[in-house]
Amino acid sequence: MTPLCGALAFLVAAALGVGADDPYRYFTWTVTYGPITPLGAPQQGILIDGQFPGPRLDCVTNDNIIINVINQIDEPLLLTWNGIKQRKNSWQDGVLGTNCPIPPKGNFTYKFQTKDQIGSFTYFPSTGMQRAAGGFGAFNVYSRPRIPVPYAPPAGDFSLLVGDWYKTSHKALQQTLDSGCPLPFPDGLLINGAEKTSSFAGDQGKTYLFRVSNVGLTTSINFRIQSHRMKLVEVEGSHTLQNDYDSLDVHVGQSLSVLVTLDQVPGDYYIVASTRFTSKVLVATGVLHYSNSNSGLAGPVPEGPGKAGFHWSMLQARTFRWNLTASAARPNPQGSYHYGSITRSRSVDLANSAAVISGKQRYAVNGVSFVVPDTPLKLADNFNITSVFTWDSIPIPTSAAPAVLGTPVLRFNLHDFIEVIFHNAENTTQTWHLDGHDFWVVGYGSGKWTPDLRKRYNLIDAITRHTVQVYPSGWSAIFVSLDNEGMWNLRSAMWGRQYMGQQLYIRVWTSEKSYSNEYGIPHNALFCGKATGLHA
C-alpha cells in the first residue's frame, strides 16, 4: 500500500469510527415481539432474532463490531452496550442523549470497536421501559491470544443473565411511571429468561468460567452454587485478586466472573439467585450438571446470606481488589497505572432523591429531575442547536430547594481526573453507571461523607468498573480519568428511576479537533427533533 493509500485508509476508518487493521464481526439483528413464558404464564416479550434473552455476542479485544439492527416492534428503539467504552465514539452509545431512536420498520447499523477492553458486559434496549420486556443479552470480550489472563484457560464458560421480572407488560409499567407512581415489587426472578429450568453441564474435575450479570430493573441479587466455592477473577473488565466466596452480591447493572471447579461427587447441584434487602425474597434456580452423573438434584435449595444485610455486603465489596500484576487488554500490568497519586482536577458531589414534582413521583440528582428532550444532546451540541439542554445547571453540592425538572449537562475537559462522591440518603441501595468510561471505586461508607474520609480511600488496588452500588444512608466514592471525548450518560442503573429523572450527561471536550480525540458524526446518523432535516 502506498503512503497515500495508507493515509486514505486511515481517514476512512476514522470516519467510520472503527480500527482499520483489526478484525471485523458482522451481525444483522431483527427485533420483534414474541410470546414468552418466563414465569409460567404467556406474555409478550422483546426478542432478537427470535431469542429471549437475545443472542450472546462474543468478540476479542479491538474487534470492530458492525450490527445492523432492524426494528420490527411498534415503538422507536435503541440498543445500548453496557460497559463498552465506545472509545472516541459516543455517537454509537445507543442512548437518547446521543442517538435518535430507530423508528418502527426502520434500521440502524452500529459501528464500534471494543478498543482496549476485556471482560463480561451486556446490552439492552435503552428506550422507555422496553428493557422490562427483554431485548437484553450477554456481550463478552475475550483477551487477545498474546495477552495472558491470570488463570489457566477454563474448560468452557457460561453467561448467566440474572434479574427481577414483571408479569406486567413494559408499556403498562411505563404508564405506571408516567402516572406518577413508582414501580411495584417484581413478580419473580430469572436466570437466562427462566425461573427454574436453566441448566449448565460440565465434566468432573474441570474448571469453568461463570459470567454473572444483573440485568434486572430494581433489586440486588445474591448468587451461589450448591457445595461449590467460587473464585472471583474479573469484574467488568478488571482482573481481580482471586479470592474464594460461597456467595456473591451483584447489584443492578453489574457483572462479574467466577471460576468454579467441578470437584464434588458427580450429581446435579443447585445454581441459585435470590433478591437482597427485600422483605419478600424472590428466588430463581438453575442446575449445574456433572456429565458423568445420572442423579438429580438433592437437598434443600442453598440459603443466601439471610439476615446479613448492607454491612455484610459492603464488607464483601471491599474485598474486591485489583490484581496489580495481571495484564488487562494491554500487555502492561493493571497496577502500572498509579491512580492514587494523580492530582484530582475536580470533586463532584451527587445525591439521589425520590422527589415529588407537580404531584408525581420523580427521581432526581441534586434536586434536578432529568427530562429527555426530543433532540439528542450530542446532535444539539454538534450542530449548535439551542434550547435543548443547559450547561452545568445542577447545584453542586445539592441544595435544600424543592426539586425541579431540567436537562443538565456538566462540562469537563478531556483528561480531567475527577472524584465523584455519590450520596444516598434513601433507605434503598442505589446503583450508578457511567457510559464511556470505567472508574476506580475507592471507598464505600455508611452515614454522611466528610472530606476526612478520604484518608480511608483505597489508593493502591481499587478495582475499576462501570457500575457502583451506594448503600442506604451511605456513600460511595470513585475516581474517573475522563480520557474519552464525547457526550456520556451518568445514570441510575435502576431503570424506572433512570426513566423518571435520575440521570444527567457529562460532556468531555477539548478544543483540539482531531480523529485522535473523537470521531466525526457517522454518515448513517439518524436525525430527529430540532435536528430533523440536517445531515451528516
Coordinates of C-alpha atoms in Angstrom, one line a residue:
M1 CA 0.0 0.0 0.0
T2 CA 1.4 3.4 -0.9
P3 CA 1.7 6.1 1.7
L4 CA -1.2 8.0 0.1
C5 CA -3.5 4.9 0.1
G6 CA -2.5 4.2 3.7
A7 CA -3.5 7.7 4.7
L8 CA -6.8 7.4 2.9
A9 CA -7.5 4.1 4.6
F10 CA -6.9 5.7 8.0
L11 CA -9.2 8.6 7.2
V12 CA -12.0 6.2 6.0
A13 CA -11.6 4.1 9.2
A14 CA -11.6 7.1 11.4
A15 CA -14.8 8.4 9.7
L16 CA -16.4 5.0 10.3
G17 CA -15.3 5.0 13.9
V18 CA -13.5 1.7 13.6
G19 CA -10.0 0.3 13.5
A20 CA -8.8 -0.5 10.0
D21 CA -6.3 -3.2 11.0
D22 CA -8.4 -5.2 13.4
P23 CA -10.9 -8.0 12.6
Y24 CA -14.5 -7.2 11.7
R25 CA -17.5 -9.1 13.0
Y26 CA -20.8 -8.5 11.2
F27 CA -24.3 -9.1 12.6
T28 CA -27.9 -8.4 11.5
W29 CA -30.4 -8.5 14.3
T30 CA -34.1 -8.3 13.9
V31 CA -36.0 -7.0 16.9
T32 CA -39.6 -8.3 17.2
Y33 CA -42.3 -9.0 19.7
G34 CA -43.0 -12.7 20.5
P35 CA -44.6 -14.9 23.1
I36 CA -42.5 -15.9 26.2
T37 CA -43.4 -17.7 29.4
P38 CA -40.6 -16.8 31.9
L39 CA -42.9 -17.1 35.0
G40 CA -45.1 -19.8 33.6
A41 CA -47.8 -17.6 32.1
P42 CA -47.7 -16.4 28.5
Q43 CA -46.7 -12.7 27.9
Q44 CA -45.3 -10.6 25.2
G45 CA -41.5 -10.2 25.1
I46 CA -39.0 -8.4 23.0
L47 CA -36.9 -10.9 21.0
I48 CA -33.7 -10.5 19.0
D49 CA -33.7 -12.9 16.1
G50 CA -36.5 -14.8 17.8
Q51 CA -34.4 -15.3 21.0
F52 CA -35.2 -14.4 24.6
P53 CA -32.7 -13.4 26.1
G54 CA -31.0 -12.1 23.0
P55 CA -28.0 -13.8 21.3
R56 CA -24.7 -13.9 23.1
L57 CA -22.2 -11.6 21.4
D58 CA -18.6 -12.9 21.7
C59 CA -15.6 -10.9 20.4
V60 CA -12.0 -10.2 21.1
T61 CA -10.2 -7.0 22.3
N62 CA -10.1 -4.4 19.5
D63 CA -12.6 -6.2 17.2
N64 CA -14.7 -4.0 15.0
I65 CA -18.4 -4.7 15.6
I66 CA -20.9 -3.9 12.8
I67 CA -24.5 -4.6 13.9
N68 CA -27.4 -3.8 11.6
V69 CA -30.5 -3.5 14.0
I70 CA -33.8 -3.9 12.3
N71 CA -36.7 -2.6 14.4
Q72 CA -39.9 -4.6 13.8
I73 CA -41.7 -3.6 17.0
D74 CA -44.3 -0.8 17.2
E75 CA -42.1 1.7 19.2
P76 CA -38.8 3.6 18.5
L77 CA -35.9 1.5 19.7
L78 CA -32.2 1.9 20.7
L79 CA -29.8 -0.7 22.0
T80 CA -27.0 0.3 24.4
W81 CA -23.8 -1.6 25.0
N82 CA -23.5 -1.6 28.8
G83 CA -19.8 -1.2 29.7
I84 CA -18.4 -0.9 26.2
K85 CA -16.5 2.3 26.3
Q86 CA -17.1 3.4 22.7
R87 CA -13.7 5.0 22.5
K88 CA -13.9 8.4 20.8
N89 CA -17.3 7.4 19.6
S90 CA -20.2 8.4 21.8
W91 CA -22.2 8.5 18.5
Q92 CA -22.6 4.7 18.9
D93 CA -23.6 4.7 22.6
G94 CA -27.3 3.9 21.9
V95 CA -29.0 6.2 24.5
L96 CA -31.4 9.0 23.8
G97 CA -28.8 11.7 24.7
T98 CA -26.6 10.6 21.8
N99 CA -28.8 8.9 19.3
C100 CA -32.2 9.3 17.6
P101 CA -34.1 6.1 18.1
I102 CA -34.7 3.6 15.3
P103 CA -38.3 4.1 14.1
P104 CA -40.6 1.2 13.7
K105 CA -39.9 -0.7 10.4
G106 CA -36.5 1.2 10.3
N107 CA -33.0 0.1 10.8
F108 CA -29.7 1.5 12.0
T109 CA -26.2 0.0 11.7
Y110 CA -24.0 0.4 14.8
K111 CA -20.3 0.5 14.1
F112 CA -17.9 0.5 17.0
Q113 CA -14.7 -1.1 18.4
T114 CA -14.1 -3.0 21.6
K115 CA -10.9 -0.9 22.0
D116 CA -8.6 -1.9 24.8
Q117 CA -11.2 -3.9 26.7
I118 CA -11.7 -7.4 28.1
G119 CA -14.5 -8.7 30.3
S120 CA -18.1 -9.5 30.8
F121 CA -20.7 -7.0 29.7
T122 CA -24.3 -6.8 28.5
Y123 CA -26.5 -5.0 26.0
F124 CA -30.2 -4.0 26.3
P125 CA -32.9 -1.6 25.0
S126 CA -32.5 1.9 26.4
T127 CA -35.7 3.5 25.2
G128 CA -38.6 3.8 27.6
M129 CA -39.2 0.7 29.7
Q130 CA -38.5 -1.8 26.9
R131 CA -35.8 -3.4 29.0
A132 CA -38.6 -4.8 31.1
A133 CA -39.7 -7.0 28.2
G134 CA -36.4 -8.4 27.1
G135 CA -34.1 -7.5 24.3
F136 CA -31.0 -7.9 26.5
G137 CA -28.1 -10.3 26.2
A138 CA -24.5 -11.1 27.1
F139 CA -21.6 -9.2 25.5
N140 CA -18.2 -10.9 26.2
V141 CA -14.9 -9.5 25.2
Y142 CA -12.0 -12.1 25.2
S143 CA -8.4 -11.3 25.6
R144 CA -6.1 -11.4 22.5
P145 CA -4.0 -14.6 22.4
R146 CA -0.8 -12.7 23.1
I147 CA -2.1 -11.1 26.3
P148 CA -2.2 -13.7 29.0
V149 CA -5.1 -13.9 31.5
P150 CA -4.1 -14.6 35.2
Y151 CA -5.6 -18.1 35.3
A152 CA -5.5 -21.3 33.3
P153 CA -7.9 -21.5 30.3
P154 CA -11.2 -22.8 31.6
A155 CA -12.8 -25.8 30.0
G156 CA -15.7 -23.6 29.0
D157 CA -17.6 -20.5 30.0
F158 CA -21.3 -19.7 30.7
S159 CA -23.1 -16.4 30.7
L160 CA -25.8 -16.1 33.3
L161 CA -28.2 -13.1 32.9
V162 CA -30.0 -12.8 36.3
G163 CA -32.7 -10.2 37.0
D164 CA -36.0 -9.4 38.5
W165 CA -39.1 -9.7 36.3
Y166 CA -42.6 -8.4 35.9
K167 CA -45.7 -10.2 34.5
T168 CA -47.0 -6.7 33.6
S169 CA -46.1 -5.5 30.1
H170 CA -43.4 -2.9 29.6
K171 CA -46.0 -0.5 28.3
A172 CA -48.1 -0.9 31.4
L173 CA -45.1 -0.4 33.6
Q174 CA -44.2 2.8 31.7
Q175 CA -47.8 4.0 32.1
T176 CA -47.5 3.4 35.8
L177 CA -44.4 5.6 36.0
D178 CA -45.9 8.2 33.7
S179 CA -48.9 8.5 36.0
G180 CA -46.6 9.4 38.9
C181 CA -46.5 6.1 40.7
P182 CA -43.4 4.0 41.5
L183 CA -42.8 0.5 40.1
P184 CA -44.4 -2.2 42.2
F185 CA -42.4 -5.1 43.6
P186 CA -41.3 -7.6 40.9
D187 CA -43.2 -10.8 40.4
G188 CA -40.2 -13.1 40.1
L189 CA -36.5 -13.6 39.4
L190 CA -35.0 -15.2 36.3
I191 CA -31.8 -16.9 35.2
N192 CA -31.4 -16.6 31.4
G193 CA -35.1 -16.0 31.0
A194 CA -36.3 -18.8 33.2
E195 CA -37.3 -19.2 36.8
K196 CA -36.2 -22.8 37.3
T197 CA -35.1 -24.5 34.1
S198 CA -31.6 -23.1 33.1
S199 CA -29.0 -25.9 33.1
F200 CA -25.2 -25.9 32.7
A201 CA -23.2 -29.1 32.2
G202 CA -19.5 -29.8 32.7
D203 CA -17.1 -32.6 33.3
Q204 CA -16.0 -33.7 36.8
G205 CA -12.5 -32.3 37.7
K206 CA -12.6 -29.5 35.2
T207 CA -12.9 -25.7 35.8
Y208 CA -15.5 -23.4 34.2
L209 CA -15.9 -19.7 34.0
F210 CA -19.3 -18.3 35.0
R211 CA -20.1 -14.8 33.9
V212 CA -22.9 -13.4 36.0
S213 CA -24.8 -10.1 35.2
N214 CA -27.7 -8.5 37.0
V215 CA -29.9 -7.4 34.1
G216 CA -32.9 -6.6 36.4
L217 CA -34.7 -3.3 37.0
T218 CA -34.8 -2.8 40.7
T219 CA -33.2 -5.4 43.0
S220 CA -29.7 -6.5 44.0
I221 CA -29.2 -10.3 43.9
N222 CA -27.1 -12.9 45.7
F223 CA -25.6 -15.7 43.6
R224 CA -24.3 -19.1 44.7
I225 CA -23.8 -22.7 43.6
Q226 CA -24.6 -25.6 45.9
S227 CA -21.5 -27.1 47.6
H228 CA -19.1 -25.2 45.3
R229 CA -16.8 -22.4 46.0
M230 CA -16.4 -19.6 43.5
K231 CA -13.1 -17.9 42.7
L232 CA -13.7 -14.3 41.6
V233 CA -11.4 -13.4 38.7
E234 CA -13.0 -10.5 36.8
V235 CA -15.3 -7.5 37.5
E236 CA -16.5 -5.5 34.5
G237 CA -13.1 -5.7 32.7
S238 CA -10.8 -5.7 35.8
H239 CA -8.8 -8.8 36.7
T240 CA -9.2 -9.2 40.5
L241 CA -7.3 -10.8 43.3
Q242 CA -8.6 -14.3 43.2
N243 CA -10.5 -14.7 46.5
D244 CA -12.9 -17.6 47.1
Y245 CA -16.6 -17.0 48.0
D246 CA -19.6 -19.1 49.0
S247 CA -21.9 -16.4 47.6
L248 CA -21.6 -13.0 45.9
D249 CA -23.8 -9.9 45.8
V250 CA -24.4 -8.5 42.3
H251 CA -26.2 -5.2 42.2
V252 CA -28.4 -3.9 39.3
G253 CA -26.4 -3.3 36.2
Q254 CA -23.2 -5.1 37.4
S255 CA -21.3 -8.0 36.1
L256 CA -18.6 -10.3 37.4
S257 CA -16.9 -13.6 36.5
V258 CA -16.0 -16.6 38.7
L259 CA -14.1 -19.8 38.2
V260 CA -15.9 -22.9 39.5
T261 CA -14.2 -26.3 39.7
L262 CA -16.4 -29.4 39.5
D263 CA -14.8 -31.1 42.4
Q264 CA -17.8 -32.7 44.1
V265 CA -19.4 -36.1 43.9
P266 CA -21.0 -36.5 40.5
G267 CA -24.6 -35.2 40.5
D268 CA -26.8 -32.2 39.9
Y269 CA -26.3 -29.1 42.1
Y270 CA -28.5 -26.0 42.5
I271 CA -27.4 -22.7 41.0
V272 CA -29.3 -20.1 43.0
A273 CA -30.0 -16.4 42.7
S274 CA -32.1 -14.6 45.3
T275 CA -33.1 -11.0 45.9
R276 CA -31.2 -9.0 48.5
F277 CA -32.5 -6.4 51.0
T278 CA -36.2 -7.3 50.3
S279 CA -38.8 -8.3 52.8
K280 CA -40.1 -10.9 50.3
V281 CA -37.3 -12.9 48.9
L282 CA -37.6 -13.9 45.3
V283 CA -35.6 -17.0 44.2
A284 CA -34.5 -18.4 40.8
T285 CA -32.7 -21.7 40.4
G286 CA -30.8 -23.5 37.7
V287 CA -28.8 -26.7 37.6
L288 CA -25.1 -27.5 37.5
H289 CA -25.0 -30.9 35.9
Y290 CA -22.0 -33.3 36.1
S291 CA -21.7 -35.0 32.7
N292 CA -20.9 -38.4 34.3
S293 CA -24.0 -38.3 36.6
N294 CA -27.5 -39.8 36.3
S295 CA -28.7 -38.5 39.6
G296 CA -30.9 -35.4 40.1
L297 CA -30.9 -32.5 42.5
A298 CA -30.7 -33.4 46.1
G299 CA -31.2 -31.5 49.4
P300 CA -32.8 -28.1 50.0
V301 CA -32.1 -25.0 47.9
P302 CA -29.0 -23.4 49.5
E303 CA -29.8 -20.4 51.5
G304 CA -28.2 -17.0 50.9
P305 CA -26.7 -14.5 53.4
G306 CA -30.1 -14.3 55.0
K307 CA -30.2 -11.5 57.6
A308 CA -26.7 -10.5 56.8
G309 CA -27.5 -7.1 55.4
F310 CA -26.0 -4.0 54.0
H311 CA -22.9 -4.1 56.2
W312 CA -22.1 -7.7 55.2
S313 CA -22.5 -6.7 51.5
M314 CA -20.3 -3.6 52.0
L315 CA -17.5 -5.7 53.7
Q316 CA -17.6 -8.2 50.8
A317 CA -17.4 -5.4 48.2
R318 CA -14.3 -4.1 49.9
T319 CA -12.6 -7.4 49.3
F320 CA -12.8 -6.9 45.6
R321 CA -9.3 -5.8 44.7
W322 CA -7.3 -5.1 41.5
N323 CA -4.8 -7.7 40.5
L324 CA -1.9 -5.4 40.1
T325 CA 0.4 -7.8 38.3
A326 CA -2.1 -9.0 35.7
S327 CA -2.4 -7.5 32.3
A328 CA -5.8 -6.5 31.1
A329 CA -6.4 -5.6 27.4
R330 CA -2.9 -4.3 27.0
P331 CA 0.4 -6.0 27.9
N332 CA 1.3 -3.6 30.7
P333 CA 0.1 -4.7 34.2
Q334 CA -3.0 -3.1 35.6
G335 CA -1.0 -1.9 38.6
S336 CA 1.3 0.2 36.4
Y337 CA -1.4 2.9 36.4
H338 CA -0.9 4.6 39.8
Y339 CA -4.3 6.3 40.1
G340 CA -3.9 7.1 43.7
S341 CA -1.0 9.5 43.1
I342 CA -2.8 11.6 40.4
T343 CA -3.8 15.1 41.3
R344 CA -7.6 15.5 41.1
S345 CA -8.8 18.4 38.9
R346 CA -12.3 18.5 40.4
S347 CA -14.6 16.9 43.0
V348 CA -18.3 16.4 42.3
D349 CA -21.0 15.6 44.9
L350 CA -24.1 13.9 43.6
A351 CA -27.1 13.0 45.7
N352 CA -30.1 10.9 44.6
S353 CA -33.6 11.6 45.8
A354 CA -37.1 10.4 45.3
A355 CA -38.8 13.8 44.6
V356 CA -42.4 14.7 44.1
I357 CA -42.9 17.3 41.4
S358 CA -46.4 18.6 40.4
G359 CA -47.9 15.7 42.4
K360 CA -46.0 13.0 40.6
Q361 CA -43.2 10.7 41.8
R362 CA -40.0 11.6 40.1
Y363 CA -36.3 10.9 40.8
A364 CA -33.6 13.5 40.9
V365 CA -29.9 14.2 41.0
N366 CA -29.0 17.2 43.3
G367 CA -32.7 18.3 43.1
V368 CA -32.9 18.2 39.3
S369 CA -35.0 15.5 37.6
F370 CA -33.8 14.9 34.1
V371 CA -36.2 15.4 31.2
V372 CA -35.2 13.7 27.9
P373 CA -35.6 16.1 25.0
D374 CA -36.7 15.1 21.6
T375 CA -33.3 16.1 20.2
P376 CA -30.3 14.1 21.3
L377 CA -27.9 16.2 23.3
K378 CA -25.0 15.1 21.1
L379 CA -26.7 16.3 17.9
A380 CA -27.6 19.6 19.6
D381 CA -24.0 20.1 20.7
N382 CA -22.6 19.2 17.3
F383 CA -24.9 21.5 15.3
N384 CA -25.1 24.3 18.0
I385 CA -28.9 23.8 18.3
T386 CA -30.1 25.9 21.2
S387 CA -32.8 25.4 23.9
V388 CA -32.2 21.6 24.1
F389 CA -30.2 21.4 27.3
T390 CA -28.5 23.6 29.8
W391 CA -24.8 23.7 30.8
D392 CA -23.8 23.0 34.4
S393 CA -27.4 23.6 35.7
I394 CA -27.4 21.4 38.8
P395 CA -26.3 22.7 42.2
I396 CA -23.1 21.1 43.4
P397 CA -23.3 20.2 46.2
T398 CA -27.1 19.6 46.3
S399 CA -29.3 22.3 47.8
A400 CA -32.4 22.0 50.0
A401 CA -34.6 23.8 47.4
P402 CA -37.6 21.9 46.0
A403 CA -36.8 19.6 43.1
V404 CA -37.3 20.8 39.6
L405 CA -37.3 19.5 36.1
G406 CA -34.3 20.1 33.8
T407 CA -31.9 18.7 31.2
P408 CA -28.5 19.4 32.6
V409 CA -25.1 18.7 31.0
L410 CA -21.9 19.0 33.1
R411 CA -18.8 20.2 31.2
F412 CA -15.4 18.7 31.7
N413 CA -12.1 19.0 29.9
L414 CA -10.6 16.0 28.1
H415 CA -8.1 14.3 30.5
D416 CA -9.6 15.8 33.7
F417 CA -9.1 13.4 36.6
I418 CA -12.0 13.8 38.9
E419 CA -13.5 12.5 42.2
V420 CA -17.3 11.8 42.4
I421 CA -19.0 11.2 45.7
F422 CA -22.4 9.6 45.5
H423 CA -24.6 10.3 48.5
N424 CA -27.6 8.1 49.2
A425 CA -30.0 9.4 52.0
E426 CA -32.7 6.9 50.9
N427 CA -33.4 3.6 52.5
T428 CA -32.7 1.5 49.4
T429 CA -29.5 0.6 47.7
Q430 CA -28.7 2.6 44.6
T431 CA -26.5 1.8 41.6
W432 CA -24.9 4.3 39.3
H433 CA -23.5 3.7 35.8
L434 CA -21.2 5.9 33.7
D435 CA -21.1 5.4 29.9
G436 CA -17.8 5.8 28.0
H437 CA -15.5 5.1 31.0
D438 CA -14.7 2.9 33.9
F439 CA -13.7 4.2 37.3
W440 CA -11.9 3.2 40.4
V441 CA -14.2 2.6 43.4
V442 CA -12.0 4.0 46.1
G443 CA -14.4 3.9 49.0
Y444 CA -17.8 2.8 50.5
G445 CA -19.2 4.0 53.8
S446 CA -22.2 4.5 56.0
G447 CA -23.5 7.8 57.2
K448 CA -22.6 11.2 55.9
W449 CA -19.5 11.6 53.8
T450 CA -16.9 14.2 55.0
P451 CA -13.6 15.2 53.5
D452 CA -11.8 13.5 56.3
L453 CA -13.0 10.1 55.0
R454 CA -10.6 10.5 52.1
K455 CA -8.0 9.1 54.5
R456 CA -9.8 5.7 54.2
Y457 CA -9.7 5.6 50.4
N458 CA -8.1 2.6 48.7
L459 CA -5.4 4.3 46.7
I460 CA -3.5 1.2 45.8
D461 CA -5.6 -1.6 44.4
A462 CA -9.3 -0.5 44.0
I463 CA -11.0 -2.2 41.1
T464 CA -12.2 -0.4 38.0
R465 CA -15.7 -1.0 36.9
H466 CA -18.6 0.9 35.2
T467 CA -21.4 0.5 37.8
V468 CA -21.1 1.1 41.5
Q469 CA -23.6 0.5 44.3
V470 CA -24.3 3.0 47.1
Y471 CA -25.8 1.5 50.2
P472 CA -28.7 3.1 52.1
S473 CA -27.9 6.1 54.2
G474 CA -24.4 5.8 52.8
W475 CA -21.9 7.0 50.2
S476 CA -19.5 5.7 47.6
A477 CA -16.5 7.5 46.1
I478 CA -15.0 6.9 42.7
F479 CA -12.0 8.4 40.7
V480 CA -12.5 8.8 37.0
S481 CA -10.0 9.6 34.3
L482 CA -12.0 11.5 31.7
D483 CA -9.9 10.3 28.7
N484 CA -12.8 9.7 26.3
E485 CA -14.1 12.7 24.4
G486 CA -17.9 12.8 23.9
M487 CA -21.3 13.1 25.4
W488 CA -21.8 10.5 28.1
N489 CA -24.7 9.4 30.2
L490 CA -24.3 9.2 34.0
R491 CA -27.4 7.4 35.3
S492 CA -29.2 5.2 37.8
A493 CA -28.9 1.6 36.6
M494 CA -32.3 1.0 38.2
W495 CA -34.3 1.6 35.1
G496 CA -37.5 3.1 36.5
R497 CA -35.5 5.7 38.4
Q498 CA -33.5 6.5 35.2
Y499 CA -36.7 6.8 33.2
M500 CA -38.2 9.2 35.7
G501 CA -35.2 11.5 36.0
Q502 CA -32.2 10.1 37.9
Q503 CA -29.6 10.8 35.3
L504 CA -27.6 13.5 33.7
Y505 CA -25.0 13.8 30.9
I506 CA -21.4 14.9 31.0
R507 CA -19.6 16.4 28.0
V508 CA -15.9 15.6 27.9
W509 CA -14.3 18.1 25.4
T510 CA -11.2 19.7 24.0
S511 CA -10.9 22.5 21.5
E512 CA -8.4 20.4 19.6
K513 CA -10.3 18.8 16.7
S514 CA -8.7 15.6 15.8
Y515 CA -9.7 12.0 15.0
S516 CA -7.2 11.0 17.6
N517 CA -9.6 12.5 20.2
E518 CA -13.1 11.9 18.7
Y519 CA -14.6 10.5 15.5
G520 CA -17.0 12.6 13.5
I521 CA -20.7 12.1 13.1
P522 CA -21.4 8.8 11.3
H523 CA -22.7 9.1 7.7
N524 CA -25.7 7.0 8.6
A525 CA -26.7 9.0 11.7
L526 CA -30.5 9.4 12.3
F527 CA -31.9 12.8 12.8
C528 CA -35.0 13.8 14.8
G529 CA -36.4 16.6 16.9
K530 CA -34.8 20.0 16.2
A531 CA -32.2 18.2 14.1
T532 CA -34.7 17.0 11.6
G533 CA -33.6 17.9 8.0
L534 CA -29.9 18.1 8.9
H535 CA -27.4 15.6 7.6
A536 CA -24.0 14.2 8.5

